[in-house]
mmCIF file of C-alpha atoms and ligand atoms in Angstrom:
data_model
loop_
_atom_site.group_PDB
_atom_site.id
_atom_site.type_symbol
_atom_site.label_atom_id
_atom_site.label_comp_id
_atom_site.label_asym_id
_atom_site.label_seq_id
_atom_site.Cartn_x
_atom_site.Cartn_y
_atom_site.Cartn_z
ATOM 1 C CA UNK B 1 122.112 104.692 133.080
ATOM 2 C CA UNK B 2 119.126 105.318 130.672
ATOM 3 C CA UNK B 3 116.838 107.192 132.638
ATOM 4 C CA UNK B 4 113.986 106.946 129.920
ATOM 5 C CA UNK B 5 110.818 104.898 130.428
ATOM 6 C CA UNK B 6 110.460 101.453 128.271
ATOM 7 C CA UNK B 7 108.243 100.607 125.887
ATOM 8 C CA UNK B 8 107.514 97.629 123.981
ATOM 9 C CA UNK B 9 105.364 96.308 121.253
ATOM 10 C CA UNK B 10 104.751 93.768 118.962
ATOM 11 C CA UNK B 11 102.616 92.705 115.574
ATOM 12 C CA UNK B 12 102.170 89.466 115.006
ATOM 13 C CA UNK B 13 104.069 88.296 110.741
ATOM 14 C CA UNK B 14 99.771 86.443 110.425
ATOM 15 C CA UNK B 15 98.986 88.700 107.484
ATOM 16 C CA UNK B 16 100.000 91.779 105.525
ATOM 17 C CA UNK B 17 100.503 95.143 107.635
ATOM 18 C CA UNK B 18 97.222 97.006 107.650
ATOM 19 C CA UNK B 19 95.821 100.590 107.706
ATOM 20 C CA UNK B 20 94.648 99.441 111.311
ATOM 21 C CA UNK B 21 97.887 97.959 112.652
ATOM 22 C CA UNK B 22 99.288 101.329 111.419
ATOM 23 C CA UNK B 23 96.756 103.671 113.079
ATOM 24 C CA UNK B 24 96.217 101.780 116.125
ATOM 25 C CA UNK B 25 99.633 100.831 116.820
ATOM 26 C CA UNK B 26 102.469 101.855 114.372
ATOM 27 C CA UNK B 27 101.740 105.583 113.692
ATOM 28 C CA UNK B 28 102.329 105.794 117.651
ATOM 29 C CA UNK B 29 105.428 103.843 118.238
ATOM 30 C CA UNK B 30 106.787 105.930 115.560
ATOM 31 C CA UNK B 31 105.491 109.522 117.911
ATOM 32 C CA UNK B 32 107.295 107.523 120.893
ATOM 33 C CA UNK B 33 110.286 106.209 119.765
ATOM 34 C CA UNK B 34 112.807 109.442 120.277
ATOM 35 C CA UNK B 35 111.561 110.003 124.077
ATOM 36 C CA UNK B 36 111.535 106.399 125.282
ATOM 37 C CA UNK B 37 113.939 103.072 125.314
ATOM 38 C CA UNK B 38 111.923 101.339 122.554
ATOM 39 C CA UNK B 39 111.841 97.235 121.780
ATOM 40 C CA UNK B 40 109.413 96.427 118.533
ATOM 41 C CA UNK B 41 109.599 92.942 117.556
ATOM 42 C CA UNK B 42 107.987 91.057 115.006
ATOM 43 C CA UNK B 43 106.140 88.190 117.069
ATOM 44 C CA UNK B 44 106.455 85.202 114.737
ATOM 45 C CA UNK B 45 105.765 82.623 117.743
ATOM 46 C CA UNK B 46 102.503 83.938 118.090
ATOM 47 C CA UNK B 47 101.348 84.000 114.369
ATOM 48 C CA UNK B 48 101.722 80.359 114.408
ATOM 49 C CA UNK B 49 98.906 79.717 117.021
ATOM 50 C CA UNK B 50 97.410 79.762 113.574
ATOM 51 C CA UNK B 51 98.291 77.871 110.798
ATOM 52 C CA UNK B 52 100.746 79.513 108.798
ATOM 53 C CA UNK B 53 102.500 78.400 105.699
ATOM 54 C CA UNK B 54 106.312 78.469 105.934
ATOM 55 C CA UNK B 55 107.505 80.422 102.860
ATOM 56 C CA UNK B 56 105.048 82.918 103.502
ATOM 57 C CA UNK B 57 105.925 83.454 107.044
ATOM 58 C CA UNK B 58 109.102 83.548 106.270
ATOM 59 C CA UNK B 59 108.758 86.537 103.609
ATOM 60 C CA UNK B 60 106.403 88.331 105.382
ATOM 61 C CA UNK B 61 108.407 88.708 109.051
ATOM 62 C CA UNK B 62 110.951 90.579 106.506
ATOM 63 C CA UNK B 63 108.544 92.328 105.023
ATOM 64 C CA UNK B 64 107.413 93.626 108.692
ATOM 65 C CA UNK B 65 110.919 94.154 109.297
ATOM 66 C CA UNK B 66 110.873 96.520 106.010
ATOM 67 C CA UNK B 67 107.740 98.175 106.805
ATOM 68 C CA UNK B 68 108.628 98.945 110.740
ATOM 69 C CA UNK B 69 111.820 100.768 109.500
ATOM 70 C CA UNK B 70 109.664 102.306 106.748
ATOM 71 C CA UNK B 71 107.563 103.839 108.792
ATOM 72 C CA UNK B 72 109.804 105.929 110.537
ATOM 73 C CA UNK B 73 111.674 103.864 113.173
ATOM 74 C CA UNK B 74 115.726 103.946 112.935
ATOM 75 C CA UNK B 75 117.100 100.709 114.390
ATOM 76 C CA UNK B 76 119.918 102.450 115.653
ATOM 77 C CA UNK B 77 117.425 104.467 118.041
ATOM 78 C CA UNK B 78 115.199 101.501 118.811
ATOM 79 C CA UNK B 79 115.736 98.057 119.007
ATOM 80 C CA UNK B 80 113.707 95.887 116.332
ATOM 81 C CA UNK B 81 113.973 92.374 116.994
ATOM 82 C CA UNK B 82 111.917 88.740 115.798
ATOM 83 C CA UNK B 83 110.609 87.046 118.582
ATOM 84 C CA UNK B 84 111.594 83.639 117.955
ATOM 85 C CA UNK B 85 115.563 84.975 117.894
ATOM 86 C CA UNK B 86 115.416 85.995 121.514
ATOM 87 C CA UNK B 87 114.891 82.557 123.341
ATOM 88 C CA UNK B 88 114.047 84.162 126.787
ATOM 89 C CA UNK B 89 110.753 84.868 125.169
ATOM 90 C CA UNK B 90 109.708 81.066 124.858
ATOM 91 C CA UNK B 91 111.192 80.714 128.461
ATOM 92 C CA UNK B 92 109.551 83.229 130.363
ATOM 93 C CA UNK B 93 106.117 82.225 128.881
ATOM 94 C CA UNK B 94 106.757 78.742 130.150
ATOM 95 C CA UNK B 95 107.314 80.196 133.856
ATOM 96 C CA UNK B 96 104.451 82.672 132.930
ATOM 97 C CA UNK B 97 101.937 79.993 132.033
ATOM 98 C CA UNK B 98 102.094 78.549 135.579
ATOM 99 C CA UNK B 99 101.360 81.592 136.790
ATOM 100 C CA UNK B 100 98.470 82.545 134.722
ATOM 101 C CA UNK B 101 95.329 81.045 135.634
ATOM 102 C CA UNK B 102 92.909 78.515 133.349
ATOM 103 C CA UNK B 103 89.496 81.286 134.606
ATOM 104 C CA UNK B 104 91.683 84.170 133.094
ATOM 105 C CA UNK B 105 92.575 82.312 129.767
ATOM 106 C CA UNK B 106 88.735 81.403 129.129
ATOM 107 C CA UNK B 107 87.841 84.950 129.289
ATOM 108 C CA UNK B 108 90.157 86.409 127.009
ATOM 109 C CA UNK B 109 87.626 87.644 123.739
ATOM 110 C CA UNK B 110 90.655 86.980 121.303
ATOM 111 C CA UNK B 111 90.637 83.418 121.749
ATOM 112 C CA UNK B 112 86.815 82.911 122.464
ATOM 113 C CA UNK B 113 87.107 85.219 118.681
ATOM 114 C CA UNK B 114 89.999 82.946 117.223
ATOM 115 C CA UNK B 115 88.713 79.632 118.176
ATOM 116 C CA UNK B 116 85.328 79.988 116.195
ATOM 117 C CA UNK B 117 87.262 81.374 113.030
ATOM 118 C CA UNK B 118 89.546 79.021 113.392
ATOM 119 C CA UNK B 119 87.181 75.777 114.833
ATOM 120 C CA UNK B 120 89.364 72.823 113.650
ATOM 121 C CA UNK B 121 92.755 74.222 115.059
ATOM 122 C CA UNK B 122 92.037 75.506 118.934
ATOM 123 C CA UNK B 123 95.220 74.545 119.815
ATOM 124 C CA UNK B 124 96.747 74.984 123.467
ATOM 125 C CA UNK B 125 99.313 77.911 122.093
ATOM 126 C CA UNK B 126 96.314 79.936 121.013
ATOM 127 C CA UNK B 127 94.780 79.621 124.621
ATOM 128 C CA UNK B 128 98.016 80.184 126.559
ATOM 129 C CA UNK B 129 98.952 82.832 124.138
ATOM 130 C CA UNK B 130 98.359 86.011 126.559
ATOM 131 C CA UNK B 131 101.373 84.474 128.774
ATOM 132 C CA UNK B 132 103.717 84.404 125.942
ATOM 133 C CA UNK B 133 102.783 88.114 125.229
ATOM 134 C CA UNK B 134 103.476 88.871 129.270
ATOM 135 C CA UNK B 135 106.434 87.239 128.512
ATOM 136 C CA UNK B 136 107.401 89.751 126.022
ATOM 137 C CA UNK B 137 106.387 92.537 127.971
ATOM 138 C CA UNK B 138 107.627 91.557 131.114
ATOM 139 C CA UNK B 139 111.044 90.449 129.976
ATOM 140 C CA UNK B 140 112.054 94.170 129.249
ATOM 141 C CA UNK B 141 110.544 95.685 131.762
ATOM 142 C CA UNK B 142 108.031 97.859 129.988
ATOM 143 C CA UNK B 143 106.241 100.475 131.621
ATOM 144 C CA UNK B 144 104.282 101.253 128.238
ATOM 145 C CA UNK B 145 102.615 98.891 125.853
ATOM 146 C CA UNK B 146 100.908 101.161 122.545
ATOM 147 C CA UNK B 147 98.383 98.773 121.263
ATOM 148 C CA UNK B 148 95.049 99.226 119.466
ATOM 149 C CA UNK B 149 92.158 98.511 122.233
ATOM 150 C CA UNK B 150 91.537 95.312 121.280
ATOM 151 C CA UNK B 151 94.835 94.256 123.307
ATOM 152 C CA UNK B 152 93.751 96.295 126.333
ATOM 153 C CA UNK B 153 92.335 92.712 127.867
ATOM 154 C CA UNK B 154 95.283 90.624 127.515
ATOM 155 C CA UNK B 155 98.026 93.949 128.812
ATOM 156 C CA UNK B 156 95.459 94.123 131.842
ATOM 157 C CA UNK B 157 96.022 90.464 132.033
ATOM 158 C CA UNK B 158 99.768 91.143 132.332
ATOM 159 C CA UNK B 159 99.643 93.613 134.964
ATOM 160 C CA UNK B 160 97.500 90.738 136.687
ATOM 161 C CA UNK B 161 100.295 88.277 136.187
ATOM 162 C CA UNK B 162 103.456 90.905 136.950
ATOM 163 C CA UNK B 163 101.276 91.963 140.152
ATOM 164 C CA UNK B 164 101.104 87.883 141.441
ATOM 165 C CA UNK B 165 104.541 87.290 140.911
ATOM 166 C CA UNK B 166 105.659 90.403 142.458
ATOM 167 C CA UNK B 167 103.247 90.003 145.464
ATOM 168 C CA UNK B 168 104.920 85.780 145.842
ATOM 169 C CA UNK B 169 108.813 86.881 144.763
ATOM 170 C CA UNK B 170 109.137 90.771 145.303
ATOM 171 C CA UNK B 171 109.602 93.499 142.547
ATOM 172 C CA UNK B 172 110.544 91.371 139.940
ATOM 173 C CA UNK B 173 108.742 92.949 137.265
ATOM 174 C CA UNK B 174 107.676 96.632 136.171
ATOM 175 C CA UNK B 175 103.835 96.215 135.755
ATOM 176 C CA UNK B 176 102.937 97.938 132.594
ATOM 177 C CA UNK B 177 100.501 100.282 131.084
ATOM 178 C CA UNK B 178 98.531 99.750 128.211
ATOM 179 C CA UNK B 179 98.710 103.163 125.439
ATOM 180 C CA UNK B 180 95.569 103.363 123.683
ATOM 181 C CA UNK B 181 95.120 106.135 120.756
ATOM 182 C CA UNK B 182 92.385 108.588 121.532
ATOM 183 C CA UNK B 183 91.741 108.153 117.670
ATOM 184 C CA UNK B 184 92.391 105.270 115.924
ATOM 185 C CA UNK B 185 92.200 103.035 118.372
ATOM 186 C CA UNK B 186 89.748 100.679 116.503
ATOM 187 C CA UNK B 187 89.974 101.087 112.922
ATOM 188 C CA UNK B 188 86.983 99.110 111.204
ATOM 189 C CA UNK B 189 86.955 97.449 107.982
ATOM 190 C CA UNK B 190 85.772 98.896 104.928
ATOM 191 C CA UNK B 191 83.044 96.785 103.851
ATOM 192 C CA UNK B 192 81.974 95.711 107.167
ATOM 193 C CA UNK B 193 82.418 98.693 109.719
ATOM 194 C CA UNK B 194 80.353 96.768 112.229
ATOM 195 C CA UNK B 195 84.043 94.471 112.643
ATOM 196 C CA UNK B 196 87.452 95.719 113.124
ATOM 197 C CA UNK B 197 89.806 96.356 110.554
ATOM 198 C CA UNK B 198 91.864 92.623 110.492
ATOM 199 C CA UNK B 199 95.015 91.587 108.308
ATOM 200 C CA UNK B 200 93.332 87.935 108.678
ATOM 201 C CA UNK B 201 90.399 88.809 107.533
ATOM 202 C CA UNK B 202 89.375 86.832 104.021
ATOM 203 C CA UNK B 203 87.521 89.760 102.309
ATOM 204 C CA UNK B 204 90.352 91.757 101.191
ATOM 205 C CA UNK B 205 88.389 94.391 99.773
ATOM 206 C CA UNK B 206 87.478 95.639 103.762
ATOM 207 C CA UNK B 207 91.435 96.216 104.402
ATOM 208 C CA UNK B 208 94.070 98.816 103.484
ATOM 209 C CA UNK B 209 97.395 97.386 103.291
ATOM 210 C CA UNK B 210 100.777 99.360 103.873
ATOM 211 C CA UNK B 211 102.352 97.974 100.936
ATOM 212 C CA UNK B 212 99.160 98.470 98.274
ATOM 213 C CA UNK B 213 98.983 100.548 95.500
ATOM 214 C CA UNK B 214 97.415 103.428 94.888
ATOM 215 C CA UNK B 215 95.074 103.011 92.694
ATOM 216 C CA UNK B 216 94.075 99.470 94.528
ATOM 217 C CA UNK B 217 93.620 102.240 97.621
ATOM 218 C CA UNK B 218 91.762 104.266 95.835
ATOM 219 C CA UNK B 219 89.080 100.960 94.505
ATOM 220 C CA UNK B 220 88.439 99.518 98.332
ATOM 221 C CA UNK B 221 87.794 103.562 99.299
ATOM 222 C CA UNK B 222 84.896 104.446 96.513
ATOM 223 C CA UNK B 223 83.655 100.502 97.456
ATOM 224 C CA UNK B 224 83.735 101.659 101.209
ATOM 225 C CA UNK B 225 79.946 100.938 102.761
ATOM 226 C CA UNK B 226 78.340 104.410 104.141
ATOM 227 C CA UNK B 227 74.902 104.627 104.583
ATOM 228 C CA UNK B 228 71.821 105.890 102.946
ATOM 229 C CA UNK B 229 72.019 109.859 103.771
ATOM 230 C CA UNK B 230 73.828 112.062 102.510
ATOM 231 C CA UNK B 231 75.754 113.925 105.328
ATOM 232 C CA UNK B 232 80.000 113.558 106.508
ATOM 233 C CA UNK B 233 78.749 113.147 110.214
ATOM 234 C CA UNK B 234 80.818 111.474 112.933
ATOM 235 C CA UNK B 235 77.965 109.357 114.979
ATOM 236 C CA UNK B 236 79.699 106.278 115.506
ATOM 237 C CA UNK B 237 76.785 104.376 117.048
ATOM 238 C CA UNK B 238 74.460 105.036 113.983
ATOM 239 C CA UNK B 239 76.736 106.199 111.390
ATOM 240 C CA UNK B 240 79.624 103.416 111.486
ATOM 241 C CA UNK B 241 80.823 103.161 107.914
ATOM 242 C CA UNK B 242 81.473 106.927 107.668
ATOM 243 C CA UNK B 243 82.589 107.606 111.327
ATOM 244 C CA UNK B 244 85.389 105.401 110.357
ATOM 245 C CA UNK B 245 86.524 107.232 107.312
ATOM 246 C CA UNK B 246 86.802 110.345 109.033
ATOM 247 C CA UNK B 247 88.784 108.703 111.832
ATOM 248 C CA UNK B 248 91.124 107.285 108.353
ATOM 249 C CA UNK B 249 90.627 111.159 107.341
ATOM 250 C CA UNK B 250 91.195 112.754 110.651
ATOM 251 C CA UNK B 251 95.003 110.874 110.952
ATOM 252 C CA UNK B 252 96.081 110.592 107.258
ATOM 253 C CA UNK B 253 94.954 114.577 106.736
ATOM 254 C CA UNK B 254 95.958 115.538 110.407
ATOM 255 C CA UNK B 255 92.223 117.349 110.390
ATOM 256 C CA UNK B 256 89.614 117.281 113.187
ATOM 257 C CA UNK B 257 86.367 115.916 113.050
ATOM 258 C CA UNK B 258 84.829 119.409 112.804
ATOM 259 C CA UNK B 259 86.855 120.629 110.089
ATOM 260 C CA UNK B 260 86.479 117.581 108.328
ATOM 261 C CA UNK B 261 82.215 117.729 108.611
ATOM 262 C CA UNK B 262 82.524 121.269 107.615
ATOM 263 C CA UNK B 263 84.427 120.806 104.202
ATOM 264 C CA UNK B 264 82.097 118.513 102.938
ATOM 265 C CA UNK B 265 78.703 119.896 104.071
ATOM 266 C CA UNK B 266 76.767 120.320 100.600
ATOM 267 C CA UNK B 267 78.820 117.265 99.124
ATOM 268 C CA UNK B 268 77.967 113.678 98.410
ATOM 269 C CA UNK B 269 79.654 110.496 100.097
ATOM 270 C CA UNK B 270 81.905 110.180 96.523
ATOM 271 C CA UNK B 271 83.725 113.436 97.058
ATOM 272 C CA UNK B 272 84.684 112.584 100.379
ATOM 273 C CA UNK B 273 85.807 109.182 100.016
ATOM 274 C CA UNK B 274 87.895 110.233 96.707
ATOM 275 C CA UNK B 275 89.383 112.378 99.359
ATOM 276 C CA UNK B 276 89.799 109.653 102.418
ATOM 277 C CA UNK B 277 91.769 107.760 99.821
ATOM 278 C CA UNK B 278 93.470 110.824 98.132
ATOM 279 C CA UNK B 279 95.047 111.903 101.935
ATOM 280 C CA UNK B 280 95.957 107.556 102.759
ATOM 281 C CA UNK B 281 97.228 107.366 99.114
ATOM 282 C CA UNK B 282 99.927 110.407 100.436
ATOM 283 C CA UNK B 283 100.382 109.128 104.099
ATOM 284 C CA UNK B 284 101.407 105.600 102.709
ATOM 285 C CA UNK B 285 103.536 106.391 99.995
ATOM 286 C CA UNK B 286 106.360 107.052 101.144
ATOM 287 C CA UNK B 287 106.236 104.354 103.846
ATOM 288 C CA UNK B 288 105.820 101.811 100.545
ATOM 289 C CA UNK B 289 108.646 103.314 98.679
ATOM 290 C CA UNK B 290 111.111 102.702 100.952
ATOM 291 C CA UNK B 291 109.886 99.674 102.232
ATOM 292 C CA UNK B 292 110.276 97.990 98.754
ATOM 293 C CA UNK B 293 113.984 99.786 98.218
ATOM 294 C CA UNK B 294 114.397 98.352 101.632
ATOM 295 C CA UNK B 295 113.396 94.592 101.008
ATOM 296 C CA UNK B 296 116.046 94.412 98.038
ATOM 297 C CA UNK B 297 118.505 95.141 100.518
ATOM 298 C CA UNK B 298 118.467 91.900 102.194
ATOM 299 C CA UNK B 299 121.755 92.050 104.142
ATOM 300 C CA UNK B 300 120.867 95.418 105.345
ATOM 301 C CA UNK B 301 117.823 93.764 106.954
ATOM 302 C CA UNK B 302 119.911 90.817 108.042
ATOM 303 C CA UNK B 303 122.377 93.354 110.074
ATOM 304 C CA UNK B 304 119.248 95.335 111.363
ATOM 305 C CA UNK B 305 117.301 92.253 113.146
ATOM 306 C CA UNK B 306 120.698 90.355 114.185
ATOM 307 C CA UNK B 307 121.995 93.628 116.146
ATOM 308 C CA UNK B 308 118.398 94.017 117.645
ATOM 309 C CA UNK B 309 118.321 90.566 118.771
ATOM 310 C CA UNK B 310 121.996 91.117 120.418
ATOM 311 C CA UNK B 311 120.255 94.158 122.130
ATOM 312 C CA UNK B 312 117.211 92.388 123.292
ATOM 313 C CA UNK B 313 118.835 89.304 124.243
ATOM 314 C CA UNK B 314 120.918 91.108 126.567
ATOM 315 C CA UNK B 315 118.030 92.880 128.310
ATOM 316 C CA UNK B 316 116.054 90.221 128.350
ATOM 317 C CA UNK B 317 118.062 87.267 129.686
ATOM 318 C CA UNK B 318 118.859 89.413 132.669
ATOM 319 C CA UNK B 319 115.163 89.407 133.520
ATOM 320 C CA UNK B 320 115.326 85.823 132.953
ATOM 321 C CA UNK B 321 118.108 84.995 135.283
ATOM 322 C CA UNK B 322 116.553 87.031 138.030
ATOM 323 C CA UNK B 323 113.052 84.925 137.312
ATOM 324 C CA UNK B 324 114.935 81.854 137.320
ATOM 325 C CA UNK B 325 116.894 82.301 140.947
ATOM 326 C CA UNK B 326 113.323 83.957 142.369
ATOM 327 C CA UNK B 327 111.409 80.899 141.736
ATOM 328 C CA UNK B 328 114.098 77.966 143.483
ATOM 329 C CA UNK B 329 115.950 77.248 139.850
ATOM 330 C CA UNK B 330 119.870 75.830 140.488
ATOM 331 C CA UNK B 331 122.366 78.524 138.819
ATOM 332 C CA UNK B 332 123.945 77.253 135.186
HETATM 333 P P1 ATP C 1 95.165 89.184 113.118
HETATM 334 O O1 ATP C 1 94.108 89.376 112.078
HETATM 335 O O2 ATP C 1 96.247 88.245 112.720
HETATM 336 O O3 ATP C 1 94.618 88.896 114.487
HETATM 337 P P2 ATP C 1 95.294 91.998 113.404
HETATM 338 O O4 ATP C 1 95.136 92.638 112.089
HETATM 339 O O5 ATP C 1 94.111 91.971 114.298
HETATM 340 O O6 ATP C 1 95.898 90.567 113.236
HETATM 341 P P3 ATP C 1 97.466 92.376 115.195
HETATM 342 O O7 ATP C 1 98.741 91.868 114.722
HETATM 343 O O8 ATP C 1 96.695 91.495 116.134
HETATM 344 O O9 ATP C 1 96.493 92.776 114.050
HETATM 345 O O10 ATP C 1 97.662 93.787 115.880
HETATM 346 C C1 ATP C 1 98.809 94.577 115.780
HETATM 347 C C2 ATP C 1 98.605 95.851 116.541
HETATM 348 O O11 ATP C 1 97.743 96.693 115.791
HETATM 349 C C3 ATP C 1 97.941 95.679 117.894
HETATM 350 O O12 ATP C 1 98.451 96.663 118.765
HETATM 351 C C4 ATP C 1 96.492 95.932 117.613
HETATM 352 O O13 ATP C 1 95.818 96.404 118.730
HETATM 353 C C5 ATP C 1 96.576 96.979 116.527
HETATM 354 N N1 ATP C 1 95.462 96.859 115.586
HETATM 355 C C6 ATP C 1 95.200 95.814 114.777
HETATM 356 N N2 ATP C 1 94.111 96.043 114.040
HETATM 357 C C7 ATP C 1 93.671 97.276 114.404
HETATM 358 C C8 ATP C 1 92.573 98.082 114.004
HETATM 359 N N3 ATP C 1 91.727 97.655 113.101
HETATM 360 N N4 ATP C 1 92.441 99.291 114.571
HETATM 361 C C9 ATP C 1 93.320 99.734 115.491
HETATM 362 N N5 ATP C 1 94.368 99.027 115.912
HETATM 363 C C10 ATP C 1 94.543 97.809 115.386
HETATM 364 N N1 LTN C 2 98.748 90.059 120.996
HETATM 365 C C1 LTN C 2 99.070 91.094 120.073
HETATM 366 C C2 LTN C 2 100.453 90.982 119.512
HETATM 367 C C3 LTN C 2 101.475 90.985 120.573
HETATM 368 C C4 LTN C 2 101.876 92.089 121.367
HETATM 369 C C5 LTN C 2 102.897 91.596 122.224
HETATM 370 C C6 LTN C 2 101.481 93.413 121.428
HETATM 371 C C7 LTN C 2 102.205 89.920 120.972
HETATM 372 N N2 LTN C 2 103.073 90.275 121.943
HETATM 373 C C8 LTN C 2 103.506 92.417 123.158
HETATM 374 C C9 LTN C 2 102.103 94.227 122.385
HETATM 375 C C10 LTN C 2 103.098 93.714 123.230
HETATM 376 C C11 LTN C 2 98.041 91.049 118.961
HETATM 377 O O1 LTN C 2 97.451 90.050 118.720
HETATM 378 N N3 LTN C 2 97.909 92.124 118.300
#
């Protein structure tokens, strides 16, 4: 028996890969995925609570797919899986949804956040969306879900869910615990540090992507907004446009924030954002270089998310099963 703890995570195919899905998310799976039973999928069901246009979603779950292993996770190790390939996903969230309450749903800042960018499409998927996620969660028993804060609501809102079903049917699910990055757990966009760091977001120029090139990386870092003084400070509250580069500087150059105010005391903002973007200009390339050799390899890719869907199906389905006889379902 595999006597590790579980973990599982997800990033929805909605837009390219970001510096932020990276440092919030990504940069830890990679940290956890030797010392724990690891499921990453690419959540494809949930990207289409927005509109998404086929082709594109399409290219861009491989892409993911490319960019996960890229990054430093071996499918062999960990099982990397789309979403809308393991059906118990889509049937959990059904038995989910009547167990997740209308109050909850409303309070959920995602969709209140979604629903005005997005005011001609609030469709029903995008407000029971938080049950599909508990659905992934739950399904494999997770005890750890790394996520960027901004998911902290809606894993709390799982543990809600897991703790009502348990308390009606028994231990049927592990109730799971969000992991939040000390650093990095809100990355904010370039051009607009008041908001966080977004692969939807329209104004390109405020994200890094995984897959850019370096001088592109190097533009959107000497555009980055500061302020008007002169001094590398981390103040968050007052200082947000360079607090956030130093966070970007902190993981890329693996320095701390003292180091990082001492080597540039004296120097303007342009040395040190020549240097932010010198450090993610390193940290990404070799995650983009094998990425690309990756996505030419298309029956490589094929193999990887087939097996992992095997695997996850297998885990999953027995969660299913057990859900299905708790709750008065006839046996197949
Ligand atoms: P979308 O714009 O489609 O809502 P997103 O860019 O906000 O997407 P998600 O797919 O929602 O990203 O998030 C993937 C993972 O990365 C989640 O765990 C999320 O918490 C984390 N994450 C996303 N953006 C950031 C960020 N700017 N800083 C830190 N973590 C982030
Ligand atoms: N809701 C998350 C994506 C997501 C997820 C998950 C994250 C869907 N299912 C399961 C962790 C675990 C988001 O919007 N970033």
């Amino acid at each position: 028996m595999d006597e590790r703890k579980t973990i599982l995570s997800g990033i929805q195919p909605s837009g390219d890969l970001t510096l932020g899905s990276y440092m919030g998310a990504m940069k830890n799976w990679v940290e956890l995925c030797n010392d724990y039973n690891c499921f990453y999928c690419i959540v494809d069901m949930h990207a289409i609570t927005v509109r998404q246009n086929p082709a594109e979603l399409r290219k861009r779950t491989l892409a993911q797919l490319a960019q996960y292993i890229a990054s430093g996770l071996d499918p062999e190790k960990n099982t990397i899986f789309i979403q809308s390939h393991v059906s118990a996903h889509a049937e959990l969230n059904w038995v989910l949804a009547c167990y997740t309450m209308f109050g909850e749903l409303s309070r959920m800042t995602q969709f209140k956040d979604k629903s005005a960018k997005n005011a001609d499409n609030i469709n029903a998927g995008l407000f029971t969306y938080p049950a599909l996620m508990a659905a992934d969660i739950l399904l494999y028993q997770a005890d750890l879900v790394p996520v960027g804060i901004d998911q902290k609501q809606h894993v709390e809102l799982t543990r809600d869910i897991a703790n009502r079903f348990n308390g009606v049917y028994g231990d049927v699910f592990t109730v799971p615990e969000p992991f939040i990055p000390k650093v990095g757990a809100k990355i904010m966009s370039l051009t607009t540090p008041e908001n966080k760091m977004s692969k939807s977001d329209k104004d390109p120029g405020g994200c890094i992507y995984l897959m850019q090139k370096p001088e592109e990386i190097m533009r959107s870092f000497k555009r980055a907004v500061t302020d008007s003084e002169t001094c590398v400070k981390y103040d968050p509250d007052n200082k947000k446009g360079i607090s956030n580069l130093m966070t970007i500087y902190s993981l890329a150059a693996g320095k701390t924030y003292e180091e990082i105010e001492n080597e540039f005391v004296g120097k303007g903002y342009g040395d040190f954002k020549v240097a932010v973007g010198e450090a993610v200009v390193e940290m990404l390339r070799p995650i983009r270089e094998e990425a690309e050799r990756l996505l030419k390899d298309k029956a490589y890719l094929e193999k990887v998310y087939r097996d992992g869907a095997a695997r996850a199906s297998y885990v999953a389905n027995k969660t299913l099963r057990k859900v299905y006889k708790k709750v008065g379902f006839v046996q197949k």
